[in-house]
Each structure stands twice: as C-alpha cells, then as structure tokens.
C-alpha cells in the first residue's frame, strides 16, 4: 500500500524562513509543497520520510529567496494492481459502490465488477443474490476489494458549476471473487 | 521536480505507523496538532484500526521465515502482513493462481493453504476488537478452524 519515492527538487526557500535552522525550514517548505498532494503516476504523498542531500543555496538575481537542490524520499500511498485492500462502504448508487479509506476517498467499484448476480434494491443498496439468501451491501461496512486500475485524470480546463470536485487520483476496485466483498460474508 | 526513483522501497503498514508515531501522532485528535499534519493524522487513524497496530517487527520476521517454503511473491507476503487474513477464503484472493501453487491433497493429508493460514493466525497478532462488534471475541484461540458456510 505504501512505498518510498526518491525525488529531486529545486526548492526556493522564501526569505521569512531564513532565520530558521536549514533542515527545519527545508522540511517545512517540502511539506507545504508535497504533503497530501497527488503526484502523477507516483500516488498520494503521505509524509516526508527523510532528506538525503541538500546542495546549492544560490540566490538568483532579482530574487529574495535562496534556491536549494534537495534530494529526499516521500512516503507515497500507491497500491499495486492486484493488491487487496480493506475500505469502508461510503455510498452506493446506480453506477456502483464508493469506498473510502479514511485518508483517501476516491475508490469506485463499477457495476460490472460487483459479484455475479447483484441487483440494486429500492433504497439504493446493492444486494448480492447468493444461493443461501440475499446479502445486502449496507453502508459503513468493511469491504475487501482488489485494485484493478489506478487513474490519474488530467486537470480539467473547464468545469460545470455544480460538477463533483475533481479527483486527481482514482482507484477502480473489484469485489468479484472468493474472499472479496463485505468482511462479514467471509469472517469466521 | 525530478523523480529519481519511483519505487525506492515498499513499506508495511507497521513501518508507516511506527514512523508516524515517532513523529508524535496519537489517536487523540487534539494531541497531535503542531507535530503532525491533519492529513497524516487521518492516515494514522486508518492504520490504528488495521491489524498493523498490534504487530511487532519480531512477529513479521518470524512470519516471513515461516512462509519461505511457500515461495510467495514479495507483494503477496506484504499483502498478507497488512491484511492478516484469518481463514482460507480471505487468503485466496491475495495469492495468484492459489490452487496451482499451494497443494491441497486431502488423500495425503497435505493442505498448504491451511498451513499458511495457521502461520498467520499463530504468528501475527489479531487486529484490535471493534467496540461495537457484538460478534465473537477476536482474541479467540488461534487454532479455531474456519466454519463451513451452510
């Protein structure tokens, strides 16, 4: 689920941080830039793991800030395709299920990746028609799902006023198969 | 910004949890202001409710030693450590081509899948019991066999 990424970045350090110890100031700037942001194809940045190297400190003409070349490692949330994760069922509609991990909400399970023979009930809750009976997929239940794809859609240039907020990282999951789906279906 | 190495190492949930704890994250929402950012607090809250919160490095090393004979991929071992599946049904989606790689021969009494599940139950501690769960106590004896679904 989590992995480290080694990044090199030319970081301008604003003048109001120049009275601080260098390492702290650089760490604060890196956190401001990267923490809780999605980096394309790298995932969601959770935390700065460590700083490996700091070089430079040049002041460019006309600029009040000094620029450092920093090499550092970030803890990224980037599940691999095929990983099994456990999330909570946040919402369900005609397009499928929406799951959440607390810190990451854009997980969708589209209709064709639900268990075979699922139908939508009248109250908007999906129900799996199993030979032992109907198993409803109630909200706020723990769900095990397999990651099938991670999308990094490009930032839209124009958006409708009432469109849903843009999500820079989307995980498509499936709960088709033994051991997947609500935890209560498989627990002892 | 230049990516020198997109994958410089994989971390188990336990390692991320220990890292955040060392930075000063706690379950108390007011306690961790200043030391840890709110987004890191959310990750900490999620991890504290997974099996990772009771694990130790010793248990993980012991589990890795025990499952060497099953020849699992590194990603599969990490997935098992993070998820702690407690029965065969839950471990089945983690291992690719499970039936071909882990033999199950009832005539000769070999059931490698069950051996793997038993290693998980013995070595990795169970996840914290949820307060609103009226179902069975999660701290049961580890040798309880999975019940047949009728």
XYZ file of C-alpha atoms in Angstrom:
338
model
C 0.000 0.000 0.000
C 2.784 2.418 0.897
C 6.116 2.826 -0.811
C 9.013 5.271 -0.865
C 9.827 7.535 -3.819
C 13.157 9.302 -4.269
C 12.602 12.833 -5.564
C 14.982 15.654 -6.522
C 13.604 19.179 -6.475
C 14.933 22.727 -6.863
C 13.384 24.344 -3.836
C 13.227 28.118 -3.413
C 13.315 28.979 0.278
C 11.284 32.138 0.974
C 13.089 34.878 2.936
C 10.843 34.675 6.013
C 12.274 31.214 6.755
C 15.926 32.223 6.538
C 16.330 32.703 10.302
C 15.369 29.046 10.961
C 17.747 26.078 11.022
C 18.187 24.995 7.404
C 16.881 21.443 7.775
C 13.684 22.535 9.526
C 12.990 25.284 7.021
C 13.512 22.944 4.062
C 11.316 20.274 5.657
C 8.536 22.810 6.221
C 8.693 24.017 2.628
C 8.660 20.442 1.302
C 5.645 19.626 3.456
C 3.848 22.715 2.196
C 4.532 21.698 -1.384
C 4.031 17.926 -1.350
C 2.059 16.775 1.713
C -1.425 15.432 0.913
C -0.932 16.146 -2.793
C -1.188 13.654 -5.632
C 1.909 13.283 -7.819
C 1.044 11.855 -11.221
C 1.951 8.162 -11.506
C 3.524 8.244 -8.044
C 0.410 8.368 -5.892
C -0.715 10.377 -2.880
C 2.087 11.819 -0.768
C 1.591 10.842 2.868
C 4.736 12.171 4.522
C 8.358 13.263 4.082
C 10.408 10.221 5.059
C 13.885 11.762 5.106
C 16.129 14.295 3.344
C 19.120 12.680 1.630
C 21.071 15.657 0.262
C 20.925 19.446 0.169
C 23.017 21.350 -2.367
C 23.244 24.863 -3.619
C 21.854 27.793 -1.695
C 22.301 30.109 -4.688
C 20.494 33.440 -4.796
C 19.357 34.282 -8.294
C 19.324 37.922 -9.420
C 16.108 39.780 -8.630
C 15.046 37.047 -6.190
C 14.882 37.286 -2.398
C 14.832 33.533 -1.812
C 17.751 31.125 -1.952
C 17.329 28.034 -4.129
C 18.459 24.627 -2.905
C 18.603 21.350 -4.816
C 17.117 18.841 -2.370
C 17.073 15.051 -2.735
C 14.525 13.437 -0.426
C 12.241 10.441 -0.003
C 8.466 10.637 0.284
C 6.089 8.016 1.679
C 3.565 7.553 -1.129
C 0.225 5.816 -0.994
C 0.286 3.802 -4.203
C -1.323 0.350 -4.111
C -0.211 -2.052 -6.819
C -2.690 -3.523 -9.297
C -3.930 -6.759 -7.762
C -3.485 -5.695 -4.134
C -6.292 -6.462 -1.708
C -7.293 -3.515 0.455
C -9.891 -3.030 3.162
C -12.133 0.036 2.973
C -15.481 1.290 4.233
C -18.576 1.476 2.067
C -19.377 5.179 1.899
C -22.078 5.422 -0.779
C -23.811 3.319 -3.358
C -25.709 4.376 -6.443
C -26.690 3.105 -9.877
C -23.056 3.313 -11.081
C -21.772 1.049 -8.328
C -20.159 1.455 -4.928
C -17.982 4.195 -3.464
C -15.436 3.075 -0.875
C -13.235 5.096 1.422
C -10.009 4.522 3.341
C -10.406 7.486 5.692
C -7.493 9.375 4.203
C -8.426 8.511 0.605
C -11.981 8.612 -0.702
C -11.938 8.171 -4.477
C -12.362 4.413 -4.736
C -15.068 3.211 -7.107
C -16.394 -0.286 -7.734
C -18.342 -0.086 -11.013
C -21.381 -2.263 -11.602
C -19.625 -4.828 -13.817
C -17.072 -5.584 -11.080
C -19.654 -6.396 -8.389
C -20.287 -10.069 -7.530
C -22.171 -12.088 -10.115
C -25.932 -11.658 -9.742
C -26.106 -8.413 -7.814
C -29.103 -6.178 -8.085
C -29.954 -2.775 -6.722
C -32.645 -2.607 -4.073
C -35.273 0.125 -3.808
C -33.382 2.053 -1.123
C -30.244 2.349 -3.289
C -28.444 -0.521 -1.537
C -26.885 -3.210 -3.738
C -27.798 -6.803 -2.875
C -25.851 -9.935 -3.785
C -28.214 -12.780 -4.671
C -26.455 -15.780 -3.181
C -27.888 -19.294 -3.036
C -28.033 -19.026 0.757
C -30.110 -15.858 0.544
C -29.837 -12.177 -0.257
C -26.807 -10.393 1.177
C -27.222 -6.607 1.233
C -24.165 -4.351 0.918
C -25.028 -1.949 3.722
C -23.260 1.391 4.197
C -20.371 1.744 6.685
C -19.412 -1.911 6.324
C -15.801 -3.052 5.942
C -15.197 -4.255 2.397
C -12.221 -6.164 0.974
C -11.595 -5.222 -2.650
C -8.937 -5.885 -5.274
C -7.308 -2.903 -7.031
C -7.808 -3.257 -10.793
C -6.682 0.149 -12.047
C -5.407 3.492 -10.812
C -6.343 6.521 -12.925
C -4.664 9.900 -12.828
C -7.099 12.036 -14.858
C -5.650 15.305 -16.208
C -6.794 18.538 -14.597
C -9.901 19.749 -16.456
C -9.636 23.170 -18.055
C -13.316 23.964 -17.657
C -15.804 22.565 -15.208
C -19.547 22.984 -14.656
C -20.505 24.950 -11.594
C -22.221 22.016 -9.926
C -19.971 19.179 -11.105
C -18.441 16.946 -8.428
C -14.989 18.100 -7.263
C -12.112 16.932 -9.463
C -10.249 13.916 -8.091
C -6.633 13.708 -9.311
C -6.257 10.027 -8.363
C -8.949 7.397 -8.737
C -8.794 3.735 -7.795
C -11.080 1.276 -9.581
C -11.679 -1.793 -7.443
C -13.450 -5.111 -7.866
C -15.218 -7.360 -5.385
C -15.815 -10.219 -7.793
C -14.377 -13.418 -6.388
C -13.924 -15.539 -3.280
C -12.895 -13.663 -0.188
C -13.793 -10.250 -1.597
C -16.696 -8.051 -0.656
C -18.071 -7.400 2.804
C -15.877 -8.799 5.551
C -18.944 -10.162 7.350
C -19.582 -12.513 4.413
C -16.290 -14.397 4.927
C -15.287 -13.917 8.559
C -15.427 -16.953 10.870
C 10.884 18.295 -9.784
C 12.576 15.127 -10.957
C 11.695 11.590 -9.913
C 14.979 9.773 -9.326
C 13.371 6.512 -8.262
C 9.618 5.977 -8.375
C 9.883 2.925 -6.143
C 12.700 3.210 -3.621
C 11.300 0.538 -1.307
C 7.993 -0.821 -0.057
C 6.775 -0.167 3.481
C 4.465 -2.340 5.543
C 1.613 -0.654 7.393
C 3.550 -1.261 10.614
C 6.550 0.756 9.404
C 4.384 3.707 8.374
C 2.549 3.503 11.712
C 5.822 3.499 13.671
C 7.118 6.416 11.613
C 4.011 8.496 12.320
C 4.077 7.524 15.992
C 7.717 8.593 16.259
C 6.736 11.975 14.776
C 4.146 12.380 17.521
C 0.826 11.202 16.071
C -1.712 9.893 18.544
C -5.326 8.791 18.324
C -6.328 11.887 20.271
C -7.323 14.461 17.613
C -6.249 17.475 19.689
C -2.993 15.962 20.877
C -1.201 15.810 17.570
C -1.580 19.408 16.374
C 1.719 21.054 15.505
C 3.790 17.902 15.296
C 1.801 16.083 12.639
C -0.353 17.461 9.837
C -4.116 16.677 9.797
C -3.727 14.526 6.684
C -1.057 12.442 8.443
C -3.438 12.132 11.400
C -6.070 10.646 9.087
C -3.592 8.047 7.841
C -2.659 7.282 11.458
C -6.341 6.839 12.396
C -6.822 4.436 9.498
C -3.732 2.380 10.350
C -4.588 2.158 14.042
C -7.749 0.270 13.106
C -5.893 -2.285 10.972
C -4.003 -5.383 12.228
C -0.787 -3.312 11.970
C -1.374 -1.591 15.283
C -0.672 -4.758 17.307
C 2.174 -6.094 15.177
C 5.844 -6.131 16.094
C 8.900 -6.415 13.856
C 9.749 -9.716 15.539
C 6.383 -11.182 14.581
C 6.818 -10.050 10.978
C 10.333 -11.564 10.765
C 9.024 -14.812 12.217
C 6.159 -14.889 9.710
C 8.499 -14.214 6.759
C 10.739 -17.087 7.886
C 7.779 -19.434 8.182
C 6.299 -18.688 4.794
C 9.571 -19.040 2.872
C 8.702 -22.599 1.898
C 5.513 -21.483 0.127
C 7.542 -19.368 -2.338
C 5.207 -16.392 -2.254
C 5.963 -13.192 -4.132
C 7.165 -10.255 -2.017
C 3.992 -8.312 -2.784
C 1.837 -11.248 -1.635
C 3.757 -11.551 1.658
C 3.331 -7.822 2.302
C -0.373 -8.028 1.481
C -0.820 -10.894 3.962
C 1.069 -8.988 6.676
C -1.031 -5.870 6.121
C -4.373 -7.655 5.919
C -3.903 -10.599 8.318
C -6.467 -12.930 6.679
C -7.892 -15.284 9.276
C -9.247 -18.036 7.044
C -8.768 -19.677 3.654
C -11.484 -17.661 1.906
C -9.813 -14.374 2.817
C -6.330 -15.538 1.794
C -7.492 -16.875 -1.585
C -7.704 -13.550 -3.490
C -4.260 -12.450 -2.227
C -2.336 -15.339 -3.788
C -2.403 -15.521 -7.578
C -3.156 -18.990 -9.008
C -3.599 -20.262 -5.461
C -4.807 -23.742 -6.450
C -1.794 -24.375 -8.695
C 0.904 -23.061 -6.367
C -0.240 -24.336 -2.981
C -1.093 -28.024 -2.995
C -4.229 -29.268 -1.350
C -4.319 -33.051 -1.302
C -6.792 -34.426 1.190
C -5.858 -38.040 0.451
C -2.261 -37.427 1.569
C -3.293 -35.007 4.282
C -1.452 -32.008 2.799
C -3.178 -28.648 2.905
C -0.646 -25.895 2.323
C -3.279 -23.170 2.258
C -4.401 -24.144 5.739
C -0.747 -24.273 6.862
C -0.320 -20.717 5.642
C -3.498 -19.605 7.399
C -2.306 -21.302 10.607
C 1.054 -19.482 10.382
C -0.802 -16.197 10.016
C -3.062 -16.914 12.991
C -0.201 -18.075 15.230
C 2.450 -15.502 14.436
C 0.619 -12.283 13.576
C -1.432 -10.796 16.401
C -5.156 -10.273 15.744
C -6.481 -6.812 14.926
C -7.970 -4.718 17.734
C -11.548 -5.743 18.562
C -14.030 -3.136 17.399
C -16.060 -1.668 20.286
C -19.463 -2.011 18.604
C -18.982 -5.592 17.446
C -21.337 -7.975 19.218
C -19.948 -10.925 17.249
C -17.365 -13.380 18.514
C -14.420 -12.095 20.521
C -11.461 -11.642 18.183
C -9.000 -12.861 20.822
C -10.110 -16.477 20.330
C -7.717 -19.407 20.357
C -5.719 -19.316 17.126
C -6.329 -22.970 16.293
C -10.075 -22.484 15.627
C -10.780 -23.945 12.197
C -12.928 -21.905 9.743
C -16.616 -22.871 9.895
C -18.321 -24.285 6.818
C -20.802 -21.835 5.283
C -24.134 -23.649 5.041
